[in-house]
Coordinates of C-alpha atoms in Angstrom, one line a residue:
Chain A
M39 CA 11.1 19.8 17.3
D40 CA 10.5 18.1 20.6
K41 CA 7.6 15.8 21.5
S42 CA 6.9 17.8 24.6
S43 CA 5.9 20.8 22.4
F44 CA 3.0 18.7 20.8
H45 CA -0.4 18.6 22.4
F46 CA -1.9 15.7 20.4
S47 CA -0.8 12.2 19.7
T48 CA -2.0 9.0 18.1
E49 CA -0.8 5.4 18.6
L50 CA -0.5 2.8 15.9
R51 CA 1.2 -0.5 15.5
V52 CA 3.4 -1.3 12.5
R53 CA 1.7 -3.8 10.2
L54 CA 3.5 -6.5 8.3
S55 CA 2.3 -5.0 5.0
E56 CA 4.0 -1.7 5.9
T57 CA 7.5 -3.3 6.2
D58 CA 9.7 -4.1 3.2
A59 CA 12.3 -6.7 2.3
M60 CA 15.0 -4.8 4.2
G61 CA 13.1 -5.7 7.3
I62 CA 12.0 -2.2 8.2
V63 CA 9.0 0.1 7.5
F64 CA 9.2 1.3 3.9
H65 CA 10.1 5.0 4.1
G66 CA 7.1 6.2 2.1
N67 CA 4.7 4.6 4.6
Y68 CA 5.6 7.3 7.2
F69 CA 3.4 9.6 5.1
I70 CA 0.6 7.2 5.8
Y71 CA 1.3 7.4 9.5
F72 CA 1.4 11.2 9.3
D73 CA -2.0 11.1 7.5
V74 CA -3.4 8.9 10.3
G75 CA -2.1 11.6 12.8
R76 CA -3.6 14.5 10.8
I77 CA -7.0 12.9 10.4
D78 CA -7.1 12.0 14.1
Y79 CA -6.1 15.6 15.0
L80 CA -8.9 17.0 12.9
R81 CA -11.4 14.5 14.3
N82 CA -10.4 15.5 17.8
L83 CA -11.3 19.1 16.9
G84 CA -14.7 18.0 15.5
I85 CA -13.9 19.3 12.1
M86 CA -13.1 16.2 10.1
K87 CA -15.4 15.8 7.1
D88 CA -13.3 13.9 4.7
G89 CA -9.5 14.0 4.0
K90 CA -9.8 16.9 1.6
S91 CA -12.4 19.1 3.1
F92 CA -12.4 19.9 6.8
G93 CA -13.5 22.9 8.8
G94 CA -15.9 23.7 6.0
F95 CA -13.3 24.5 3.3
D96 CA -11.3 22.5 0.7
N97 CA -7.5 22.2 0.7
V98 CA -4.7 20.5 -1.1
I99 CA -1.3 19.3 0.0
V100 CA 1.4 21.2 -1.8
S101 CA 4.5 19.8 -0.2
V102 CA 5.7 17.3 2.3
K103 CA 9.0 16.2 3.9
A104 CA 10.4 13.8 6.4
D105 CA 13.6 13.1 8.2
F106 CA 14.3 9.5 9.3
K107 CA 16.2 9.1 12.5
A108 CA 15.9 5.4 13.3
P109 CA 14.1 2.5 11.6
S110 CA 10.9 0.9 12.7
Y111 CA 10.1 -2.8 12.7
F112 CA 7.1 -5.0 12.3
N113 CA 4.9 -4.9 15.4
D114 CA 6.6 -1.8 16.8
V115 CA 4.2 0.6 18.6
L116 CA 4.7 4.1 17.3
V117 CA 3.3 7.4 18.7
V118 CA 2.6 10.0 16.0
Y119 CA 2.6 13.5 17.5
T120 CA 0.7 16.0 15.4
R121 CA 0.3 19.8 15.4
I122 CA -0.6 22.7 13.2
A123 CA 2.5 24.8 13.6
E124 CA 1.9 27.7 11.2
I125 CA -1.1 29.4 9.5
G126 CA -0.3 31.8 6.7
N127 CA -2.6 33.8 4.5
S128 CA -3.9 30.9 2.5
S129 CA -1.7 28.1 3.7
F130 CA -1.1 26.2 6.9
K131 CA 1.5 23.7 8.0
F132 CA 1.2 20.4 9.9
E133 CA 4.2 19.1 11.8
F134 CA 4.7 15.5 12.8
L135 CA 7.0 13.6 15.1
V136 CA 7.1 9.8 15.3
N137 CA 8.4 8.2 18.4
N138 CA 9.0 4.5 19.2
K139 CA 6.9 3.9 22.3
K140 CA 8.8 1.0 23.9
L141 CA 12.3 2.5 23.3
N142 CA 11.2 6.1 23.8
K143 CA 13.3 6.9 20.7
L144 CA 12.8 9.4 17.9
V145 CA 12.0 7.7 14.6
S146 CA 11.0 10.5 12.3
V147 CA 10.0 14.1 12.0
G148 CA 8.0 15.5 9.1
E149 CA 5.6 18.2 7.8
S150 CA 2.9 18.8 5.2
V151 CA 1.9 22.2 3.8
H152 CA -1.7 22.7 2.8
V153 CA -3.3 25.4 0.8
A154 CA -7.0 26.5 1.3
L155 CA -8.8 26.3 -2.0
D156 CA -11.8 27.9 -3.4
T157 CA -12.8 24.9 -5.5
K158 CA -15.3 26.8 -7.5
K159 CA -12.6 29.1 -8.9
W160 CA -9.8 26.6 -8.2
K161 CA -7.8 29.4 -6.6
P162 CA -6.2 29.8 -3.2
M163 CA -8.4 31.5 -0.7
P164 CA -7.7 32.9 2.8
V165 CA -7.7 30.4 5.6
P166 CA -11.2 30.9 7.2
E167 CA -11.3 32.8 10.5
H168 CA -13.2 30.1 12.4
F169 CA -10.5 27.6 11.5
R170 CA -7.7 30.0 12.7
K171 CA -9.6 30.6 15.9
L172 CA -10.0 26.9 16.6
I173 CA -6.4 26.0 16.0
R174 CA -5.2 29.1 17.9
S175 CA -7.3 28.0 20.8
F176 CA -5.9 24.4 20.7
E177 CA -2.3 25.2 20.0
G178 CA -1.9 28.3 22.1
N179 CA 1.0 30.8 21.8
A180 CA 3.2 28.3 19.9
L181 CA 1.2 28.8 16.8
I182 CA 2.9 31.0 14.2
E183 CA 0.4 33.1 12.4
K184 CA 0.8 35.3 9.3
R185 CA -2.5 37.1 8.8
P186 CA -3.7 38.6 5.6
K187 CA -3.4 42.5 5.7
Chain B
M195 CA -5.2 -23.7 -15.0
D196 CA -2.3 -23.6 -17.4
K197 CA -0.8 -20.4 -18.8
S198 CA -1.1 -21.8 -22.3
S199 CA -4.8 -21.5 -22.0
F200 CA -4.6 -17.7 -21.5
H201 CA -4.6 -15.2 -24.4
F202 CA -3.5 -12.1 -22.6
S203 CA -0.7 -11.2 -20.2
T204 CA 0.9 -8.2 -18.5
E205 CA 4.4 -7.8 -17.2
L206 CA 5.4 -6.1 -14.0
R207 CA 8.4 -5.9 -11.7
V208 CA 8.1 -6.4 -8.0
R209 CA 8.6 -3.1 -6.1
L210 CA 10.4 -2.8 -2.8
S211 CA 7.2 -1.4 -1.2
E212 CA 5.3 -4.5 -2.2
T213 CA 7.6 -6.8 -0.2
D214 CA 7.4 -7.3 3.5
A215 CA 9.8 -8.1 6.4
M216 CA 9.8 -11.8 5.5
G217 CA 11.6 -10.8 2.4
I218 CA 8.8 -11.7 0.0
V219 CA 5.9 -10.1 -1.7
F220 CA 3.1 -9.5 1.0
H221 CA 0.4 -12.0 0.0
G222 CA -2.4 -9.4 -0.2
N223 CA -0.4 -7.5 -2.9
Y224 CA -1.1 -10.3 -5.4
F225 CA -4.7 -8.8 -5.6
I226 CA -3.0 -5.6 -6.8
Y227 CA -1.2 -7.6 -9.4
F228 CA -4.5 -9.2 -10.5
D229 CA -6.0 -5.8 -10.7
V230 CA -3.2 -4.5 -12.9
G231 CA -3.9 -7.5 -15.2
R232 CA -7.6 -7.0 -15.2
I233 CA -7.4 -3.3 -16.1
D234 CA -4.8 -4.0 -18.8
Y235 CA -7.1 -6.8 -20.2
L236 CA -10.0 -4.3 -20.4
R237 CA -7.9 -1.6 -21.9
N238 CA -6.7 -4.0 -24.6
L239 CA -10.4 -4.6 -25.5
G240 CA -11.0 -0.8 -25.6
I241 CA -13.6 -0.9 -22.9
M242 CA -11.8 0.5 -19.9
K243 CA -13.5 3.5 -18.5
D244 CA -12.6 3.3 -14.8
G245 CA -12.1 0.4 -12.5
K246 CA -15.8 0.1 -11.7
S247 CA -17.5 0.9 -14.9
F248 CA -16.3 -0.7 -18.1
G249 CA -18.1 -1.7 -21.3
G250 CA -20.8 0.8 -20.4
F251 CA -22.1 -0.8 -17.2
D252 CA -21.2 -0.8 -13.5
N253 CA -20.1 -3.8 -11.6
V254 CA -18.8 -4.8 -8.1
I255 CA -16.4 -7.4 -7.0
V256 CA -18.2 -9.9 -4.8
S257 CA -15.5 -12.5 -4.1
V258 CA -11.8 -13.1 -4.7
K259 CA -9.4 -15.9 -4.0
A260 CA -5.8 -16.9 -4.6
D261 CA -3.5 -19.9 -4.2
F262 CA 0.2 -19.2 -3.6
K263 CA 2.6 -21.7 -5.1
A264 CA 5.9 -20.0 -4.7
P265 CA 7.1 -16.7 -3.2
S266 CA 8.2 -13.7 -5.2
Y267 CA 11.1 -11.4 -4.3
F268 CA 12.0 -7.7 -4.8
N269 CA 12.9 -7.0 -8.4
D270 CA 11.4 -10.3 -9.8
V271 CA 9.7 -9.9 -13.1
L272 CA 6.2 -11.4 -13.0
V273 CA 3.9 -12.2 -15.9
V274 CA 0.2 -11.8 -15.0
Y275 CA -2.0 -13.9 -17.3
T276 CA -5.6 -12.7 -17.3
R277 CA -8.9 -14.1 -18.8
I278 CA -12.6 -13.9 -18.4
A279 CA -13.4 -17.6 -17.9
E280 CA -17.2 -17.5 -17.2
I281 CA -20.1 -15.2 -17.9
G282 CA -23.3 -16.0 -16.0
N283 CA -26.6 -14.3 -16.0
S284 CA -25.5 -11.2 -14.1
S285 CA -22.0 -12.2 -13.0
F286 CA -18.7 -12.9 -14.7
K287 CA -15.4 -14.4 -13.5
F288 CA -11.9 -13.3 -14.1
E289 CA -9.1 -15.8 -13.7
F290 CA -5.4 -15.0 -13.1
L291 CA -2.1 -16.8 -13.2
V292 CA 1.1 -15.3 -12.1
N293 CA 4.4 -16.7 -13.4
N294 CA 8.0 -15.8 -12.5
K295 CA 9.4 -14.8 -15.9
K296 CA 13.1 -15.7 -15.3
L297 CA 12.4 -19.0 -13.6
N298 CA 9.4 -19.9 -15.7
K299 CA 7.8 -20.9 -12.4
L300 CA 4.2 -20.7 -11.2
V301 CA 3.8 -18.2 -8.4
S302 CA 0.0 -17.8 -7.9
V303 CA -3.4 -18.5 -9.4
G304 CA -6.5 -16.5 -8.5
E305 CA -9.9 -15.3 -9.5
S306 CA -12.4 -12.5 -9.0
V307 CA -16.2 -12.7 -9.4
H308 CA -18.0 -9.5 -10.5
V309 CA -21.7 -8.7 -10.6
A310 CA -23.1 -6.3 -13.2
L311 CA -25.0 -3.6 -11.3
D312 CA -27.9 -1.3 -12.2
T313 CA -26.6 1.5 -10.0
K314 CA -29.9 3.4 -10.2
K315 CA -31.8 0.6 -8.6
W316 CA -28.7 -0.8 -6.9
K317 CA -29.7 -4.3 -8.2
P318 CA -27.9 -6.9 -10.2
M319 CA -28.7 -6.7 -13.9
P320 CA -28.0 -9.0 -16.9
V321 CA -24.5 -8.8 -18.3
P322 CA -25.0 -6.7 -21.4
E323 CA -25.0 -8.5 -24.8
H324 CA -22.3 -6.4 -26.4
F325 CA -19.9 -7.2 -23.5
R326 CA -20.7 -11.0 -23.9
K327 CA -20.1 -10.7 -27.6
L328 CA -16.7 -9.0 -27.1
I329 CA -15.5 -11.5 -24.6
R330 CA -16.8 -14.5 -26.5
S331 CA -14.9 -13.2 -29.6
F332 CA -11.7 -12.7 -27.6
E333 CA -11.7 -15.8 -25.5
G334 CA -13.3 -18.2 -28.0
N335 CA -14.7 -21.6 -27.2
A336 CA -13.0 -21.8 -23.8
L337 CA -15.5 -19.2 -22.4
I338 CA -18.2 -20.8 -20.2
E339 CA -21.5 -19.0 -20.7
K340 CA -24.7 -19.3 -18.7
R341 CA -27.3 -17.3 -20.5
P342 CA -30.4 -15.9 -19.0
K343 CA -33.5 -17.8 -20.2
Chain C
M166 CA -20.3 -17.6 9.6
D167 CA -21.8 -15.5 12.3
K168 CA -19.8 -13.0 14.5
S169 CA -21.3 -14.5 17.6
S170 CA -19.3 -17.6 16.9
F171 CA -16.0 -15.7 17.1
H172 CA -14.1 -15.2 20.5
F173 CA -11.7 -12.5 19.4
S174 CA -11.9 -9.2 17.6
T175 CA -9.8 -6.2 16.7
E176 CA -10.9 -2.7 15.8
L177 CA -9.4 -0.5 13.1
R178 CA -10.3 2.7 11.3
V179 CA -10.2 2.9 7.5
R180 CA -7.3 5.1 6.4
L181 CA -7.5 7.5 3.4
S182 CA -4.6 5.6 1.8
E183 CA -6.7 2.3 1.9
T184 CA -9.5 3.8 -0.2
D185 CA -9.4 4.1 -3.9
A186 CA -10.9 6.4 -6.6
M187 CA -14.2 4.6 -6.5
G188 CA -14.6 6.1 -3.0
I189 CA -14.4 2.8 -1.2
V190 CA -11.8 0.5 0.4
F191 CA -9.7 -1.2 -2.4
H192 CA -10.8 -4.9 -2.2
G193 CA -7.2 -6.2 -1.8
N194 CA -6.8 -4.2 1.4
Y195 CA -9.2 -6.5 3.3
F196 CA -6.3 -8.9 3.3
I197 CA -4.3 -6.3 5.2
Y198 CA -7.2 -6.0 7.7
F199 CA -7.3 -9.9 8.0
D200 CA -3.6 -9.8 8.7
V201 CA -4.0 -7.2 11.4
G202 CA -6.6 -9.5 13.0
R203 CA -4.4 -12.6 12.7
I204 CA -1.4 -10.9 14.3
D205 CA -3.5 -9.5 17.1
Y206 CA -5.1 -13.0 17.7
L207 CA -1.6 -14.5 18.0
R208 CA -0.3 -11.7 20.2
N209 CA -3.3 -12.2 22.5
L210 CA -2.3 -15.9 22.9
G211 CA 1.3 -14.8 23.6
I212 CA 2.8 -16.7 20.7
M213 CA 3.5 -13.9 18.2
K214 CA 7.1 -13.8 17.2
D215 CA 6.9 -12.4 13.7
G216 CA 4.4 -12.8 10.9
K217 CA 5.9 -16.1 9.6
S218 CA 7.0 -17.8 12.7
F219 CA 4.7 -18.1 15.7
G220 CA 4.2 -20.7 18.4
G221 CA 7.8 -21.8 17.7
F222 CA 7.3 -23.0 14.1
D223 CA 7.4 -21.5 10.6
N224 CA 4.5 -21.5 8.3
V225 CA 3.4 -20.2 4.9
I226 CA 0.1 -19.0 3.6
V227 CA -1.0 -21.3 0.8
S228 CA -4.4 -19.8 0.0
V229 CA -6.8 -17.0 0.8
K230 CA -10.2 -15.9 -0.1
A231 CA -12.8 -13.2 0.7
D232 CA -16.4 -12.4 0.0
F233 CA -17.5 -8.8 -0.1
K234 CA -20.9 -8.0 1.2
A235 CA -20.9 -4.2 1.5
P236 CA -18.4 -1.5 0.8
S237 CA -16.4 0.4 3.5
Y238 CA -15.6 4.1 3.3
F239 CA -12.9 6.4 4.6
N240 CA -13.0 6.8 8.4
D241 CA -15.4 3.8 8.9
V242 CA -14.6 1.9 12.1
L243 CA -14.4 -1.8 11.3
V244 CA -14.3 -4.8 13.7
V245 CA -12.3 -7.7 12.4
Y246 CA -13.3 -11.0 14.0
T247 CA -10.7 -13.7 13.9
R248 CA -10.5 -17.4 14.7
I249 CA -8.6 -20.5 13.9
A250 CA -11.5 -22.7 12.6
E251 CA -9.6 -25.9 11.6
I252 CA -6.3 -27.6 12.3
G253 CA -5.4 -30.5 10.0
N254 CA -2.3 -32.6 10.0
S255 CA 0.1 -30.0 8.8
S256 CA -2.2 -27.1 7.9
F257 CA -4.6 -24.8 9.8
K258 CA -7.2 -22.3 8.7
F259 CA -7.9 -18.8 10.0
E260 CA -11.4 -17.4 9.4
F261 CA -12.3 -13.7 9.4
L262 CA -15.4 -11.6 9.5
V263 CA -15.4 -7.8 9.1
N264 CA -18.3 -5.8 10.5
N265 CA -19.0 -2.1 10.2
K266 CA -19.2 -1.0 13.8
K267 CA -21.5 2.0 13.5
L268 CA -24.0 0.3 11.1
N269 CA -23.6 -3.2 12.7
K270 CA -23.5 -4.5 9.1
L271 CA -21.5 -7.3 7.6
V272 CA -18.8 -6.1 5.3
S273 CA -16.7 -9.1 4.4
V274 CA -15.8 -12.7 5.3
G275 CA -12.6 -14.4 4.5
E276 CA -10.1 -17.1 5.3
S277 CA -6.4 -18.0 5.0
V278 CA -4.9 -21.5 5.0
H279 CA -1.4 -21.9 6.5
V280 CA 1.0 -24.9 6.3
A281 CA 3.4 -25.6 9.1
L282 CA 6.9 -25.8 7.5
D283 CA 10.1 -27.4 8.5
T284 CA 12.3 -24.7 7.1
K285 CA 15.5 -26.8 7.3
K286 CA 14.0 -29.4 4.9
W287 CA 11.5 -26.9 3.3
K288 CA 8.8 -29.5 3.8
P289 CA 5.4 -29.5 5.5
M290 CA 5.6 -30.8 9.1
P291 CA 2.9 -31.8 11.6
V292 CA 1.3 -28.8 13.4
P293 CA 3.0 -28.9 16.9
E294 CA 1.1 -30.4 19.8
H295 CA 1.5 -27.3 22.0
F296 CA 0.0 -25.1 19.3
R297 CA -3.0 -27.4 18.9
K298 CA -3.5 -27.5 22.7
L299 CA -3.4 -23.7 22.9
I300 CA -5.9 -23.1 20.1
R301 CA -8.2 -26.0 21.3
S302 CA -8.2 -24.4 24.7
F303 CA -9.0 -20.9 23.3
E304 CA -11.6 -21.9 20.6
G305 CA -13.2 -24.8 22.5
N306 CA -15.5 -27.3 20.8
A307 CA -16.0 -25.3 17.7
L308 CA -12.5 -26.1 16.5
I309 CA -12.4 -28.8 13.8
E310 CA -9.4 -31.0 14.2
K311 CA -8.0 -33.6 11.9
R312 CA -5.2 -35.3 13.8
P313 CA -2.3 -37.2 12.1
K314 CA -2.8 -41.0 12.6
Chain D
M86 CA 14.4 21.5 -11.9
D87 CA 13.6 20.9 -15.6
K88 CA 13.0 17.5 -17.2
S89 CA 15.5 18.4 -20.0
S90 CA 18.2 18.3 -17.3
F91 CA 17.6 14.6 -16.5
H92 CA 19.2 11.8 -18.5
F93 CA 17.1 8.9 -17.3
S94 CA 13.3 8.2 -17.0
T95 CA 10.9 5.4 -16.2
E96 CA 7.3 5.1 -17.3
L97 CA 4.5 3.7 -15.1
R98 CA 0.8 3.7 -15.1
V99 CA -1.3 4.8 -12.1
R100 CA -3.0 1.7 -10.5
L101 CA -6.4 1.9 -8.9
S102 CA -4.9 0.8 -5.5
E103 CA -2.7 3.9 -5.6
T104 CA -5.6 6.4 -5.8
D105 CA -7.7 7.4 -2.8
A106 CA -11.3 8.4 -2.1
M107 CA -10.5 12.0 -3.3
G108 CA -10.2 10.5 -6.7
I109 CA -6.5 11.2 -7.1
V110 CA -3.2 9.4 -6.3
F111 CA -2.6 9.4 -2.5
H112 CA 0.3 11.9 -1.9
G113 CA 2.4 9.3 -0.1
N114 CA 2.5 7.1 -3.1
Y115 CA 4.7 9.4 -5.0
F116 CA 7.5 8.1 -2.8
I117 CA 6.8 4.7 -4.3
Y118 CA 7.0 6.2 -7.8
F119 CA 10.3 7.8 -6.8
D120 CA 11.5 4.5 -5.5
V121 CA 10.6 2.8 -8.8
G122 CA 12.6 5.5 -10.6
R123 CA 15.6 5.1 -8.3
I124 CA 15.8 1.3 -8.6
D125 CA 15.4 1.5 -12.4
Y126 CA 18.2 4.1 -12.5
L127 CA 20.6 1.9 -10.5
R128 CA 19.6 -1.2 -12.6
N129 CA 20.4 0.7 -15.7
L130 CA 23.9 1.4 -14.3
G131 CA 24.3 -2.3 -13.5
I132 CA 24.8 -1.7 -9.8
M133 CA 21.4 -2.8 -8.4
K134 CA 21.7 -5.5 -5.8
D135 CA 18.8 -4.8 -3.5
G136 CA 17.1 -1.6 -2.4
K137 CA 19.6 -1.0 0.4
S138 CA 22.9 -2.2 -0.9
F139 CA 24.0 -1.1 -4.4
G140 CA 27.3 -0.5 -5.9
G141 CA 28.8 -2.7 -3.3
F142 CA 28.0 -0.6 -0.2
D143 CA 25.0 -0.2 2.1
N144 CA 23.1 3.1 2.6
V145 CA 20.1 4.5 4.4
I146 CA 17.6 7.1 3.4
V147 CA 17.9 10.0 5.9
S148 CA 15.4 12.5 4.4
V149 CA 12.9 12.9 1.6
K150 CA 10.7 15.6 0.3
A151 CA 8.2 16.3 -2.5
D152 CA 6.3 19.2 -4.0
F153 CA 3.0 18.5 -5.6
K154 CA 2.1 20.6 -8.7
A155 CA -0.9 18.8 -10.1
P156 CA -2.9 15.7 -9.2
S157 CA -2.7 12.4 -11.0
Y158 CA -5.6 10.1 -11.7
F159 CA -6.3 6.4 -12.1
N160 CA -4.8 5.1 -15.4
D161 CA -2.6 8.2 -16.0
V162 CA 0.8 7.4 -17.5
L163 CA 3.5 9.1 -15.5
V164 CA 7.1 9.6 -16.5
V165 CA 9.5 9.6 -13.5
Y166 CA 12.8 11.4 -14.3
T167 CA 15.6 10.4 -12.0
R168 CA 19.1 11.6 -11.4
I169 CA 21.8 11.7 -8.7
A170 CA 22.3 15.5 -8.4
E171 CA 24.9 15.6 -5.6
I172 CA 27.6 13.4 -4.0
G173 CA 29.0 14.7 -0.7
N174 CA 31.6 13.1 1.5
S175 CA 29.4 10.3 2.8
S176 CA 26.0 11.3 1.4
F177 CA 24.4 11.6 -2.0
K178 CA 21.1 13.0 -3.3
F179 CA 18.6 11.7 -5.8
E180 CA 16.3 14.1 -7.5
F181 CA 13.0 13.2 -9.1
L182 CA 10.5 14.9 -11.4
V183 CA 7.2 13.3 -12.3
N184 CA 5.5 14.4 -15.5
N185 CA 2.0 13.5 -16.9
K186 CA 2.8 11.9 -20.2
K187 CA -0.4 12.7 -22.1
L188 CA -0.7 16.2 -20.9
N189 CA 3.1 16.9 -20.8
K190 CA 2.4 18.6 -17.4
L191 CA 4.5 18.7 -14.3
V192 CA 3.0 16.6 -11.5
S193 CA 5.7 16.5 -8.8
V194 CA 9.3 17.1 -7.9
G195 CA 11.1 15.4 -5.1
E196 CA 14.4 14.2 -3.6
S197 CA 15.9 11.7 -1.3
V198 CA 19.1 12.0 0.6
H199 CA 21.1 8.8 1.3
V200 CA 24.1 8.1 3.6
A201 CA 26.7 5.5 2.8
L202 CA 26.9 3.2 5.8
D203 CA 29.6 0.9 7.1
T204 CA 27.1 -1.7 8.5
K205 CA 29.8 -3.4 10.6
K206 CA 30.4 -0.3 12.6
W207 CA 27.0 1.2 11.8
K208 CA 28.7 4.5 11.0
P209 CA 28.7 6.7 7.9
M210 CA 31.6 6.0 5.5
P211 CA 32.9 7.9 2.5
V212 CA 31.0 7.3 -0.7
P213 CA 33.2 4.7 -2.6
E214 CA 35.3 6.0 -5.4
H215 CA 34.0 3.6 -8.0
F216 CA 30.4 4.7 -7.3
R217 CA 31.5 8.4 -7.7
K218 CA 33.2 7.6 -11.0
L219 CA 30.2 5.8 -12.4
I220 CA 27.7 8.6 -11.5
R221 CA 30.1 11.3 -12.7
S222 CA 30.5 9.5 -16.0
F223 CA 26.7 9.1 -16.3
E224 CA 25.6 12.5 -15.1
G225 CA 28.5 14.6 -16.5
N226 CA 29.2 18.1 -15.4
A227 CA 25.8 18.8 -13.8
L228 CA 26.8 16.5 -10.9
I229 CA 27.7 18.5 -7.8
E230 CA 30.5 16.9 -5.9
K231 CA 31.9 17.6 -2.5
R232 CA 35.0 15.4 -2.0
P233 CA 36.5 14.4 1.3
K234 CA 39.7 16.3 1.9

């Protein structure tokens, strides 16, 4: 994962409340930074409604992960790179890369997997076509798609 | 405010994520500790429904404050003392005292003022009689009451 | 407290993680927003070192308070107005006002009182003259000063 | 991963501040719950010093992940099961399972990978023998060990 392969980024500054007694950002708070990136990405596409429902359908996060390459400190400016890397039948995957702006140094990479949900039946549903189209148009050829047959 | 004047307490242990890069609990997190005490106090009285609505009526927090007497550190065991100190016409006041258990040392005192709300009209309403009765019975003579005329 | 009497402000956007199950920003998180404002104010004056030590001296927060006038929701843009309103002998007071940007509506006002600390002796010390000068110059006549005799 | 294969657990109750505007626990906060489990596990073994250094050596978290099976709500009691599942040459892996106590329902599974660090040289070092021994003794045959040659 290289930051040059992302087409969207969001800047934020590490808050005192996000650090811990070891003097660095508490590792769990990177998922807050990823979330800030994800929401900003969706807002940029004009499809943010709330955190759960965007693009006109509901979804849930089913898994997340993160690798930590270097610590961040209070007052560091971080750049969160965000993309949708894969769209499957009923799921799609966000990928994140966090870079220290001043040092131009990789801090963390991560991902979150979402499942499109028919909340009336509480069952997975196919990712809607208009959402696929929008992401395909934004991400271009790098997007990996597995279409329902 | 002395801890001997409280009739209810809740223990908690400082989490790493609650400390900050100064090595101590971030000051804003004491309001989370107060909230833990408040919810536990209401649960003990059997009137906890959710954080907003308890005892059968809605309410909103209109003001909070805290004094900080000594810092807390990762892994410290804190005892949060909680009481309802005053009930007015449509408002009531929680008071909190946080003590370091091992050192028997005062860490913080604080309060939150709540207003009973008729959420249909979105207007303050009198604190219901059954709630007054319950708190009066629990807190005894120390409770300050200003009754509607 | 009116926002026109502040000379400094900071914008932020409400994150999903800052809201709670009542659908609004958890009240304790306003102290994080105040902190973001405070750090930005100090950075603007060129005297931010870390959250504890700025302008070349250490200090501790001894009390905070906040009034809540209206709720904030996920994705709201808030403007945090920040000023140092008073400098005493060894203490100084920050004041904050949070406004909803889109609605131009008052959300919260608050304050934090800090004490300058000689960390070698762990005792209050006079607020240094260069810090007074800097704040006086920035805040102008509105600053309330109580000088040591 | 089945909860019967864990030998250690920690109870906690979902706080209002840990939920978000979707009405459920914000997904990133499960890493706080894992951390509570991890620290409690180490404390139980008598080797907790601080979050970074335990058992007499420093370590850093290099990766984490979590799967989410069911949401948690305000006031839910969760049981966090914790174990060290693997010890490699210079790394070791914690595994976590979170269960809803009242519903006896799986909420989340996760893991964190730590690397033992010689903080003088800032280089990975072998996991100390006394730490291996202690974990082996606690976890028994289920522990997967890759020893340095």
